[in-house]
Short mmCIF file of C-alpha atoms and ligand atoms in Angstrom, two decimals:
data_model
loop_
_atom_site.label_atom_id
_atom_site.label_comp_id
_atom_site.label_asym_id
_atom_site.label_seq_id
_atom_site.Cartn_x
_atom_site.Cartn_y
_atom_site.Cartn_z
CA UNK V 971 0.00 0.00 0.00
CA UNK V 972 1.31 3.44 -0.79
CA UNK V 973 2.31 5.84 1.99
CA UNK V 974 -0.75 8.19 1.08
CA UNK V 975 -3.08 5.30 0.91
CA UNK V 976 -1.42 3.82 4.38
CA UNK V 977 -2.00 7.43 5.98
CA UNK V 978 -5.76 7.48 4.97
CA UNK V 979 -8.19 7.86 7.00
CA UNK V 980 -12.24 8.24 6.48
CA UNK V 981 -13.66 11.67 7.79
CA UNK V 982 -15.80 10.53 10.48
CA UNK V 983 -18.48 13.80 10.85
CA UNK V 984 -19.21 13.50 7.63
CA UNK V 985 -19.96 9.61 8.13
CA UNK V 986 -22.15 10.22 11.64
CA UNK V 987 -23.84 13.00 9.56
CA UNK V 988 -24.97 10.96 6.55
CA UNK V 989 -26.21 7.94 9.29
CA UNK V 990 -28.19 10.76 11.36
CA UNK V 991 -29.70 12.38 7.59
CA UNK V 992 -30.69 9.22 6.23
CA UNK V 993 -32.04 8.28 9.70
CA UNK V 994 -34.81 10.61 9.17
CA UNK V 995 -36.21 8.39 6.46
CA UNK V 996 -38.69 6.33 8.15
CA UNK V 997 -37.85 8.12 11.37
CA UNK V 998 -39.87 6.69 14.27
CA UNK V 999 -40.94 8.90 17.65
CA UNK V 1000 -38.83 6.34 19.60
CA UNK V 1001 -35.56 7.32 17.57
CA UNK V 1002 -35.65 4.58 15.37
CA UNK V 1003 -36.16 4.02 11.79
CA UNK V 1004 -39.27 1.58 9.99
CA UNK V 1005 -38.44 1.54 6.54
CA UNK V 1006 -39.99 -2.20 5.26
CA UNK V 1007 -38.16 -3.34 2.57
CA UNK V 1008 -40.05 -2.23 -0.92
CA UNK V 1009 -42.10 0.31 1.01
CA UNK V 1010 -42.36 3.90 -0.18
CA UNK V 1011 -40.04 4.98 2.12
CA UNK V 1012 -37.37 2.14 0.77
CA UNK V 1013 -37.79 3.39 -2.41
CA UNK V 1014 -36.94 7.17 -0.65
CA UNK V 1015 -33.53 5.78 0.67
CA UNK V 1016 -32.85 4.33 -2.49
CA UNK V 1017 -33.05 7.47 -4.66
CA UNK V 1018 -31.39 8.95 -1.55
CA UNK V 1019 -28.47 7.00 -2.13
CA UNK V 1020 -27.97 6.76 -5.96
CA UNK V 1021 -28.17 10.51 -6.17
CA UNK V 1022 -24.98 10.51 -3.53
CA UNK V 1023 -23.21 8.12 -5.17
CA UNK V 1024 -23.85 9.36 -8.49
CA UNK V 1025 -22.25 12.93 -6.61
CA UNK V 1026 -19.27 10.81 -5.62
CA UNK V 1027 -18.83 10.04 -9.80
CA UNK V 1028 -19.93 6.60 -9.39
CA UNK V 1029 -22.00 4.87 -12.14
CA UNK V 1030 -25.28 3.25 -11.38
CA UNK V 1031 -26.21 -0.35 -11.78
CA UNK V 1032 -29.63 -1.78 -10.28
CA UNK V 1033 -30.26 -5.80 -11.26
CA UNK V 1034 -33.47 -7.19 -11.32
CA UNK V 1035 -33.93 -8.16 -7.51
CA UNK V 1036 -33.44 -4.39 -6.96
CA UNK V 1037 -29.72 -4.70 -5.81
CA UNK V 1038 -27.93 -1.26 -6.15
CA UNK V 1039 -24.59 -1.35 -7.41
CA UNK V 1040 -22.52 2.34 -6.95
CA UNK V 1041 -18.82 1.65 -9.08
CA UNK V 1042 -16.03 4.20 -8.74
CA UNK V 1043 -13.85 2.80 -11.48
CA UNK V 1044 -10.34 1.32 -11.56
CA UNK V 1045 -7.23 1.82 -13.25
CA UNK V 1046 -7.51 -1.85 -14.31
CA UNK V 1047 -10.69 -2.25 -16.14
CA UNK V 1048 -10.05 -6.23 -15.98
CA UNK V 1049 -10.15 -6.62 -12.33
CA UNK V 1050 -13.52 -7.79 -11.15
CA UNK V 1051 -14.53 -4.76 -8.43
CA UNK V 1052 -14.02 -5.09 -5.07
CA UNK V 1053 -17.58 -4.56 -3.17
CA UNK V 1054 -18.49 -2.72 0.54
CA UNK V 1055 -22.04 -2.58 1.36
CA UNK V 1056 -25.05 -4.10 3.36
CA UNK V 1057 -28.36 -2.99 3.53
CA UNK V 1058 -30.91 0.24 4.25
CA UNK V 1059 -34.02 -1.68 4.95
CA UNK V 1060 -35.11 -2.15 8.90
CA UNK V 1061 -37.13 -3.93 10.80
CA UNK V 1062 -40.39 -2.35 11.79
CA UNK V 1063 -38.94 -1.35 14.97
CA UNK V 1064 -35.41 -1.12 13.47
CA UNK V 1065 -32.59 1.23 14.45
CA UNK V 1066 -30.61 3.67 13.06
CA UNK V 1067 -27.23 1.23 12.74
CA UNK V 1068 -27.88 -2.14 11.90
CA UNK V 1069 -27.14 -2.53 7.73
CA UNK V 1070 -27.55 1.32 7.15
CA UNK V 1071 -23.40 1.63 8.43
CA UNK V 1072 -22.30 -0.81 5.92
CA UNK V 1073 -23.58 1.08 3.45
CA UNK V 1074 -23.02 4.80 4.31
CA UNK V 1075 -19.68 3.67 5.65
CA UNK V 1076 -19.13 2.77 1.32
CA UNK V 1077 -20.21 5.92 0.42
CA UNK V 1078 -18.21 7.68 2.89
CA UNK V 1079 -15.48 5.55 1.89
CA UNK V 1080 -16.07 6.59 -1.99
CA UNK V 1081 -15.91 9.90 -0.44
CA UNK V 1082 -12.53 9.76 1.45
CA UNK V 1083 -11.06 7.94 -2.12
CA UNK V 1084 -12.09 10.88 -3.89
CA UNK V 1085 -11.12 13.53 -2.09
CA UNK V 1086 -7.48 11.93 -1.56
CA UNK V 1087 -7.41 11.68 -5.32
CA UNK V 1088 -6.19 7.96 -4.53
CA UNK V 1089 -7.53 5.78 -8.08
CA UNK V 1090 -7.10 1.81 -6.97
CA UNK V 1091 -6.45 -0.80 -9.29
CA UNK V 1092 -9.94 -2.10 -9.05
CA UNK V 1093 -12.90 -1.07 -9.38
CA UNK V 1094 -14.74 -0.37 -6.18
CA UNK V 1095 -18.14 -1.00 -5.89
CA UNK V 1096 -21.08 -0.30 -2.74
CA UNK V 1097 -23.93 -1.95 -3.17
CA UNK V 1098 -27.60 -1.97 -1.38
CA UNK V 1099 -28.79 -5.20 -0.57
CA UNK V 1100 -32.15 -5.53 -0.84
CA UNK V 1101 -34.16 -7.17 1.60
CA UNK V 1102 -31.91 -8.30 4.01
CA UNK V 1103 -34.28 -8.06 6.86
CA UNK V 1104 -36.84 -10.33 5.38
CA UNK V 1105 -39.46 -9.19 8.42
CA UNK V 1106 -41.73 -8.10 5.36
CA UNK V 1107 -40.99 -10.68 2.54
CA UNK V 1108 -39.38 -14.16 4.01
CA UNK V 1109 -36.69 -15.18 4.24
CA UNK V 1110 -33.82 -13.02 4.95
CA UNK V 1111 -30.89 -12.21 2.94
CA UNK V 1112 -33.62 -12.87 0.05
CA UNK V 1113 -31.67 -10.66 -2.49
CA UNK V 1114 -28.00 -11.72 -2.21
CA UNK V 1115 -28.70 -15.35 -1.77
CA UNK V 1116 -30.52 -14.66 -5.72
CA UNK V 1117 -26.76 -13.37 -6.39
CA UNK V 1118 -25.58 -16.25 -5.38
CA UNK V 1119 -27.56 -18.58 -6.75
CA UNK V 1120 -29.51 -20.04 -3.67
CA UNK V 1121 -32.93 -18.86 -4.62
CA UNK V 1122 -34.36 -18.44 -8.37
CA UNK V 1123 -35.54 -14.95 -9.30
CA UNK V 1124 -38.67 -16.44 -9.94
CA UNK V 1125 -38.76 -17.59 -6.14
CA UNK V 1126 -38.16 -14.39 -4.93
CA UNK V 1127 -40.92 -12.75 -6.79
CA UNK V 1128 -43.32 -15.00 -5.49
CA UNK V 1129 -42.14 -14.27 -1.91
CA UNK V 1130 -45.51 -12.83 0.12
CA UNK V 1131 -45.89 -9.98 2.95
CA UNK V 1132 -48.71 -10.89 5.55
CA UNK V 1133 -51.27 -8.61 3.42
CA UNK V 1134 -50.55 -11.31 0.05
CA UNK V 1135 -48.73 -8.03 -1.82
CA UNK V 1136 -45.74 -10.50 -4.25
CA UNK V 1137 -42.10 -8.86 -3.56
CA UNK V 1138 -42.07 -9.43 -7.43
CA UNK V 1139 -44.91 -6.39 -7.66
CA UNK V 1140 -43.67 -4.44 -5.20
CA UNK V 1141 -40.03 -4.20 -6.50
CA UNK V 1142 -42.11 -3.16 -9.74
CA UNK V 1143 -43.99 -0.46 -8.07
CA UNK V 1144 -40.96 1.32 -6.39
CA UNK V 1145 -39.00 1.24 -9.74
CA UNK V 1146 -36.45 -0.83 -8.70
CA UNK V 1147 -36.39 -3.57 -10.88
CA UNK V 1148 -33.65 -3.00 -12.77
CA UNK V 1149 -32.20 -4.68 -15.81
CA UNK V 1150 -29.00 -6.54 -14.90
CA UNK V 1151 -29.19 -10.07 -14.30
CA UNK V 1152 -29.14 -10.74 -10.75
CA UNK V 1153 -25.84 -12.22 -10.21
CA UNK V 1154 -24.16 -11.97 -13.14
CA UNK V 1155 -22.02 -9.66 -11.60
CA UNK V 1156 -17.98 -11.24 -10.53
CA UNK V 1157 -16.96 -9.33 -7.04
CA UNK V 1158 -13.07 -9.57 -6.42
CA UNK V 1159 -14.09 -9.11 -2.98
CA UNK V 1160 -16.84 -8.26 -0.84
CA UNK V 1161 -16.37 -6.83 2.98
CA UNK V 1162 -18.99 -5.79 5.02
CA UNK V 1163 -19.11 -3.86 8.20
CA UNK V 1164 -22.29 -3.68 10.70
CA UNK V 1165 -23.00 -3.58 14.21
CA UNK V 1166 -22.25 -6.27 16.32
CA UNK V 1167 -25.84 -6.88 17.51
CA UNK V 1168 -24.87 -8.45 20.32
CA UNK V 1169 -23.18 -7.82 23.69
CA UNK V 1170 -19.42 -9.60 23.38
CA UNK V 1171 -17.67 -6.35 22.22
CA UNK V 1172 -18.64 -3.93 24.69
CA UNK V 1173 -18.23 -6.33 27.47
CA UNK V 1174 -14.56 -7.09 26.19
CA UNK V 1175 -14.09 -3.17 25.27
CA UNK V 1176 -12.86 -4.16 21.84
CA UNK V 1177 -13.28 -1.94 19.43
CA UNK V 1178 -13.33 -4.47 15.86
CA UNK V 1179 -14.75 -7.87 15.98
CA UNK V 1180 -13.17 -9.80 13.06
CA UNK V 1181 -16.01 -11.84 11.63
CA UNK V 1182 -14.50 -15.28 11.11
CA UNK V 1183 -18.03 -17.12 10.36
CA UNK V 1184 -21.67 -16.59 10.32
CA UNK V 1185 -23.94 -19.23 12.36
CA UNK V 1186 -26.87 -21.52 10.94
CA UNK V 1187 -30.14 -20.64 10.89
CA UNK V 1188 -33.61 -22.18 9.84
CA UNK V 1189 -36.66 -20.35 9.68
CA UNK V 1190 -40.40 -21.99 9.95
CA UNK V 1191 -44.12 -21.10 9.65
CA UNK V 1192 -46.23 -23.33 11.79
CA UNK V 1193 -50.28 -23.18 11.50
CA UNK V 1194 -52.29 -24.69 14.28
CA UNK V 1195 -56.00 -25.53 13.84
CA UNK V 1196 -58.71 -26.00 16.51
CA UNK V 1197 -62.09 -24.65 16.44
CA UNK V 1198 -63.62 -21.26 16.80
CA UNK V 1199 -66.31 -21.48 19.51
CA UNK V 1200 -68.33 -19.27 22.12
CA UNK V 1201 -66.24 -17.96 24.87
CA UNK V 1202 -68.90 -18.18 27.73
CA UNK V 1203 -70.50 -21.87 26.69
CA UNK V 1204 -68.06 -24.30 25.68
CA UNK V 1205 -66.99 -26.00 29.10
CA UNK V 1206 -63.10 -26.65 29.42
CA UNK V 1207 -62.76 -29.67 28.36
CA UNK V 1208 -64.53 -29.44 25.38
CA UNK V 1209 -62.59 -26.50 23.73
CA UNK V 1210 -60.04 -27.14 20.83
CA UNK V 1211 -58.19 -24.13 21.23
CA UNK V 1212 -55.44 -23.24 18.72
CA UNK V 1213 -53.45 -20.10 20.64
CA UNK V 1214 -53.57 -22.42 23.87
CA UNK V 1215 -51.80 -25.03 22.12
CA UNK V 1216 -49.62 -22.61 20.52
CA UNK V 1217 -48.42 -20.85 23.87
CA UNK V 1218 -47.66 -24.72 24.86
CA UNK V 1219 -45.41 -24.96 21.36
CA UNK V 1220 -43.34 -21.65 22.15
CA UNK V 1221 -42.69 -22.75 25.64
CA UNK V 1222 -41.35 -25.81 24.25
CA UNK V 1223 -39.23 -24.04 21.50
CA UNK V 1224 -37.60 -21.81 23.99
CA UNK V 1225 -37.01 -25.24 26.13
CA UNK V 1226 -35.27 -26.36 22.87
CA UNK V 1227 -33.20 -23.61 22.76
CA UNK V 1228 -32.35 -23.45 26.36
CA UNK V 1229 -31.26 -27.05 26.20
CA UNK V 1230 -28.69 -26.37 23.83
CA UNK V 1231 -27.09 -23.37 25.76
CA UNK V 1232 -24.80 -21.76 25.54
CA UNK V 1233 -24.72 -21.44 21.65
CA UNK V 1234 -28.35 -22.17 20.92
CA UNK V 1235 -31.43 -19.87 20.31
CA UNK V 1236 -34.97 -20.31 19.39
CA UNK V 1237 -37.16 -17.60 19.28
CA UNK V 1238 -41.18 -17.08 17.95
CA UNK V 1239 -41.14 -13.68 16.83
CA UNK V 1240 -44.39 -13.40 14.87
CA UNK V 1241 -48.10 -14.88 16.10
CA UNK V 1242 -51.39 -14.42 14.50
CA UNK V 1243 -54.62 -15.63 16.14
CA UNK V 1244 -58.05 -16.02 14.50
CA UNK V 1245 -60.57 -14.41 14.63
CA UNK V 1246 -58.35 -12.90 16.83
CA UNK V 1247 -62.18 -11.71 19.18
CA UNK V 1248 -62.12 -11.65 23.00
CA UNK V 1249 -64.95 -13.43 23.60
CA UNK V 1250 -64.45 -16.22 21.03
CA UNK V 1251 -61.93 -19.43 21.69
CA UNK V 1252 -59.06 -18.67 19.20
CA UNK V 1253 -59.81 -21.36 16.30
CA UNK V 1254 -56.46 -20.72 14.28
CA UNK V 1255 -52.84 -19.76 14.60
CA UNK V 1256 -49.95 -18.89 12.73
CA UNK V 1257 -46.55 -18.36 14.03
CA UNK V 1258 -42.89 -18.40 13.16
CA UNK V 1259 -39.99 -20.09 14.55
CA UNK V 1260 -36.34 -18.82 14.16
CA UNK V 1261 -33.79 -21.53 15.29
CA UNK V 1262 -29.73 -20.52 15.23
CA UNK V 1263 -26.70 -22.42 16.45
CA UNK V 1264 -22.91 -22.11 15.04
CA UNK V 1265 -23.22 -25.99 14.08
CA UNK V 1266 -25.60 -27.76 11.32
CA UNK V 1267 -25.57 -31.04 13.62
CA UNK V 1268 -27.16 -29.44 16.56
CA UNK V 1269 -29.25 -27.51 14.21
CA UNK V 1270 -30.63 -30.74 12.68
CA UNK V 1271 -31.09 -32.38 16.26
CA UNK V 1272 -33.21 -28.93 17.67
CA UNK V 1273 -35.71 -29.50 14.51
CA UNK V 1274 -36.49 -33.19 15.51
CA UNK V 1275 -37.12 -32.24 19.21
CA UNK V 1276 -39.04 -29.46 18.10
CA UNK V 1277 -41.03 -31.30 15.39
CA UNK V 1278 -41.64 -34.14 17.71
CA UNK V 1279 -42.23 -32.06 20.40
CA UNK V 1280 -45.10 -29.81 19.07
CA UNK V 1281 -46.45 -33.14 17.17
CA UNK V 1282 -47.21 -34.35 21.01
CA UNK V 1283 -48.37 -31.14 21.88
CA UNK V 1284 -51.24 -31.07 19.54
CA UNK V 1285 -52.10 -34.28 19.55
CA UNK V 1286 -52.72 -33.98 23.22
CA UNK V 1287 -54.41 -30.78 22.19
CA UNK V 1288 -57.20 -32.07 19.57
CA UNK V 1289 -55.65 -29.37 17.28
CA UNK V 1290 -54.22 -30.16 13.81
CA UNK V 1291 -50.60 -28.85 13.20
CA UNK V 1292 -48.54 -27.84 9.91
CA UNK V 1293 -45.18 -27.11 10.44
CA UNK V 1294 -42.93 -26.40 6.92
CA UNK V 1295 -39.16 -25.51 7.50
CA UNK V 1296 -39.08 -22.34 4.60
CA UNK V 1297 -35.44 -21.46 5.35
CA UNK V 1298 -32.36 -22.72 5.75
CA UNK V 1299 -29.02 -21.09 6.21
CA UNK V 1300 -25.99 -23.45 7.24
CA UNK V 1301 -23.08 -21.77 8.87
CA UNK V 1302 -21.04 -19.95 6.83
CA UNK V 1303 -17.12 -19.54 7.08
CA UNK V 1304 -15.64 -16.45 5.79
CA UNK V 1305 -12.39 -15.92 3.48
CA UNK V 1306 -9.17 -16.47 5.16
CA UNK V 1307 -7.30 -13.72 2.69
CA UNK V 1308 -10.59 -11.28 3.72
CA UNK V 1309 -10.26 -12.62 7.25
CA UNK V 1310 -6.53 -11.31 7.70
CA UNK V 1311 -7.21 -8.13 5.98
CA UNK V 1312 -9.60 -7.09 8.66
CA UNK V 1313 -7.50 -8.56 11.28
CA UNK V 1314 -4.30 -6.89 10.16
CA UNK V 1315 -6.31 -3.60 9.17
CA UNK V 1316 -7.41 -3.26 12.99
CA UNK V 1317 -4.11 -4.06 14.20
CA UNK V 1318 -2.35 -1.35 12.25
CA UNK V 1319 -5.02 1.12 13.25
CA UNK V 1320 -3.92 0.05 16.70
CA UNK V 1321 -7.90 -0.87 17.63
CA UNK V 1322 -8.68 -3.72 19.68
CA UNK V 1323 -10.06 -6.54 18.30
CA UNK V 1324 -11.48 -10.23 18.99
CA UNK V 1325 -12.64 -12.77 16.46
CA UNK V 1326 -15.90 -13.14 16.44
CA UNK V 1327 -19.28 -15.49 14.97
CA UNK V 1328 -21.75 -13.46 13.80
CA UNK V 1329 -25.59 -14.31 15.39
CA UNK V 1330 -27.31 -12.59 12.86
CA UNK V 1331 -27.83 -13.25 9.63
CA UNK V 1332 -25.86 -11.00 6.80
CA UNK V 1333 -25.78 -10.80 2.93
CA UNK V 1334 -22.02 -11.23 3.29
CA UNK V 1335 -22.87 -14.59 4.28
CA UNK V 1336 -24.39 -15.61 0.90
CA UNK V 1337 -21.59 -13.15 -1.13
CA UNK V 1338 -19.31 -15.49 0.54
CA UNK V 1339 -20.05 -18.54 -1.53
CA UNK V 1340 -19.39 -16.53 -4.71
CA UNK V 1341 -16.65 -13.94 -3.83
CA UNK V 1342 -13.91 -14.35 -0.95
CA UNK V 1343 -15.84 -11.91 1.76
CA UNK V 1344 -15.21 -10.99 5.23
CA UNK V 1345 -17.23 -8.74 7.96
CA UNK V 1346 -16.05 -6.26 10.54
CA UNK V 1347 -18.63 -5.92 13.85
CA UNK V 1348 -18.35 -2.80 15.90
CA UNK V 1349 -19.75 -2.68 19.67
CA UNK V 1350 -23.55 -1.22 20.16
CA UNK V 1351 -24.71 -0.84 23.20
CA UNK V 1352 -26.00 -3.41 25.56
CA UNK V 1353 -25.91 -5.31 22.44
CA UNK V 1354 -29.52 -3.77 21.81
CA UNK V 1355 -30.39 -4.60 17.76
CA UNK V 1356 -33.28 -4.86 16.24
CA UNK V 1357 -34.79 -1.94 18.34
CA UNK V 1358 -35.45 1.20 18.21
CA UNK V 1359 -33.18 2.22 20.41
CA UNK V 1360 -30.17 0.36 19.08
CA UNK V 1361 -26.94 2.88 19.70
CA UNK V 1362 -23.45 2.55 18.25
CA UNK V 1363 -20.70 5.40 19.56
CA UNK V 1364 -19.23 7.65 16.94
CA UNK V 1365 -16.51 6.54 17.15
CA UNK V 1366 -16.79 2.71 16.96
CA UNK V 1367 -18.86 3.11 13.68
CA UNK V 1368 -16.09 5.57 12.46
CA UNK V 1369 -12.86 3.15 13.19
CA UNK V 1370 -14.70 0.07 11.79
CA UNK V 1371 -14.92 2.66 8.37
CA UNK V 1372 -11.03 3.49 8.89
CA UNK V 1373 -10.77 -0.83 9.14
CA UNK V 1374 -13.04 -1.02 5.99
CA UNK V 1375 -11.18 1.30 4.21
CA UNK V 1376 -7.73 0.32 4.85
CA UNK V 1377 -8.79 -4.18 3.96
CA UNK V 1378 -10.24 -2.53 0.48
CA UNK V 1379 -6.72 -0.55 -0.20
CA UNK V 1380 -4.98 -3.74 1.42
CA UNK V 1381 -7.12 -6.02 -0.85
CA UNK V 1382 -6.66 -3.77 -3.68
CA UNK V 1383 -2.64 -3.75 -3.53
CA UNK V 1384 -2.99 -7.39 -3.56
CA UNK V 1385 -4.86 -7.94 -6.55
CA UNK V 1386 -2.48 -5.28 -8.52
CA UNK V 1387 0.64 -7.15 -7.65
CA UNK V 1388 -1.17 -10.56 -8.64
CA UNK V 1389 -2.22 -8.49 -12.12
CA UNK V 1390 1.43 -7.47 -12.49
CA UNK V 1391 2.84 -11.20 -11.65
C1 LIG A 106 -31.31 -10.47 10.14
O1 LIG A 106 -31.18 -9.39 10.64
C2 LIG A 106 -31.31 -11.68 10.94
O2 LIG A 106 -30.28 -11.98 11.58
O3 LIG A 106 -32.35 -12.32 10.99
MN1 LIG A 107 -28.30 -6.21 9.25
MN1 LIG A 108 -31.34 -6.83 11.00
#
């Protein structure tokens, strides 16, 4: 790396400044941000960010799952581009950090090249993931795992919110179908900084986690059938009632999960009850289950007790149970080269740093089966995510850009010495 590049650093106001203005897109009373991926107010972000990046000279590219692509070009026009990014949809009590960083911290970084005059070898590239949350359209990571050939397009059209609107039509309505092929796009690399999410960080007081893997994860829907009936005259024992049985089921998930502490977690997030009136015995359910551990073989083991488990439960019941796995996500080990990179950027930059396994899911964990990819976590506090309230220092969120930006110029000096060999 060149003194100048070595010297670099990103200019962190400008960063907090750009998190705290797009913040107000979707801003919620509680200081957080709902912006549900394909909603209006995704589509506001979006245009939000291709007009920057178009500022920062960067050429547009949106493929047809609605990915945005910003490319500052390379001296080497050969060189597949080396990508930064995440994503700017929330959850519907999201915060301000988690995905937004990874891609303002891009920008910012675009910024920082620019400025410096510094032209890399590659191409570098940030790109908007798009529906990484998958709250609104199931499963996560829908778009990126389409890049890397895990789901068909035609898949992820079909994909449904709760109120039956296709992700297909709503990508159409915001204007963000574009025309690229989805995934016919080579990355040289593809790093990725967020929030930690959790609580390891802060209670260490490092500074960088260096994300060595990503843990499993399997996603369900479960329906649970009884019968709708009066409130005040069916007698106890008589009643087939579906959100009884279902409150049995989570308390037997979280069981599951609890079993196989420490690295487990099982978690019903989302429960709908019909017809959902106080004074009628709940005839239906739907819920979700969410099931993570850092191994596929205890993954495997959690959905037979689980399966078997809520199989009893509604037998015993007299309710009727269907229960389809819709996701699965093994464990996912990151690029050794994109590993060290982050390691040895952090370590230059004199920040502390731990390895770490990412809990949550992340598009870098489906880039990673297509492009050599690595993350960088950065302390929040409490490890509050998903929340409105979700809080990342300044600072933190402005070294992990400095660590970002020095693996790109790191990765970048590597790939121009392998062009020259
Ligand atoms: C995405 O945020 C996930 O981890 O589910
Ligand atoms: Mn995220
Ligand atoms: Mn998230």
């Amino acid at each position: 790396m060149s003194q100048k590049a070595t010297n670099l650093r990103i200019n962190a106001e400008r960063l907090w400044d750009t998190i705290m203005e797009t913040a107000q897109i979707g801003a919620t009373a509680k200081g957080g941000v709902r912006r549900l991926t394909l909603s209006d107010l995704d589509r506001r972000v979006r245009d939000w960010f291709v007009d920057a990046c178009k500022k920062a000279g960067c050429s547009i590219t949106v493929d047809d799952m609605g990915n945005i692509f910003a490319r500052r070009p390379g001296k080497n026009p050969n060189l597949a581009p080396i990508a930064v990014g995440s994503h700017l949809d929330t959850q519907p009590s999201g915060g301000k950090f988690d995905g937004i960083i990874g891609v303002l911290s891009g920008l910012e970084l675009l910024r920082t090249l620019n400025e410096a005059g510094i032209e890399t070898e590659a191409p570098i590239e940030v790109i908007d993931w798009t529906n990484e949350e998958g709250s609104r359209f199931a499963p996560a990571m829908l778009a990126s795992g389409v890049f890397a050939g895990k789901f068909s397009r035609e898949y992820a059209y079909a994909r449904a919110d709760r109120e039956g609107k296709s992700f297909g039509e709503e990508l159409e309505r915001i204007g963000y179908r574009g025309e690229a092929p989805c995934g016919a796009h080579p990355l040289s690399a593809f790093f990725e900084l967020h929030i930690e999410q959790g609580p390891i960080l802060e209670a260490e007081g490092k500074i960088i986690g260096v994300v060595t893997d990503v843990q499993g994860m399997r996603w369900y829907e479960v329906t649970v059938e009884g019968e709708d009936c009066h409130a005040g005259s069916t007698p106890m024992p008589m009643r087939k009632d579906a959100l009884l049985a279902s409150a049995q089921m989570i308390a037997a998930i979280n069981a599951v999960g609890r079993r196989h502490a420490p690295h487990a977690v099982a978690t019903v997030g989302l429960i709908e009850a019909q017809p959902n009136s106080r004074n009628v015995i709940p005839g239906k359910t739907f819920f979700t289950i969410d099931i993570r551990h850092p191994q596929d073989a205890v993954l495997a083991t959690m959905e037979e007790e689980i399966t078997s488990e809520l199989n009893a439960i509604a037998e015993a019941s007299g309710v009727s149970l269907a229960l389809e796995r819709v996701w699965n996500s093994p464990p996912v080990p990151f690029a050794k080269a994109c590993v060290d990179a982050v390691r040895e950027a952090a370590r230059d930059l004199g920040l502390p740093s731990r390895e770490i396994i990412s809990g949550a899911g992340h598009d870098a964990a489906y880039v990673a089966a297509v492009a050599p990819t690595a993350m960088i976590f950065v302390p929040c506090e409490r490890g509050v995510s998903h929340n409105e309230l979700e809080k990342a220092e300044p600072e933190h969120v402005a070294a992990g850009a400095d660590v970002l930006l020095r693996a790109v110029l790191a990765t970048d000096a590597r790939l121009a010495e392998g062009a020259r060999a």
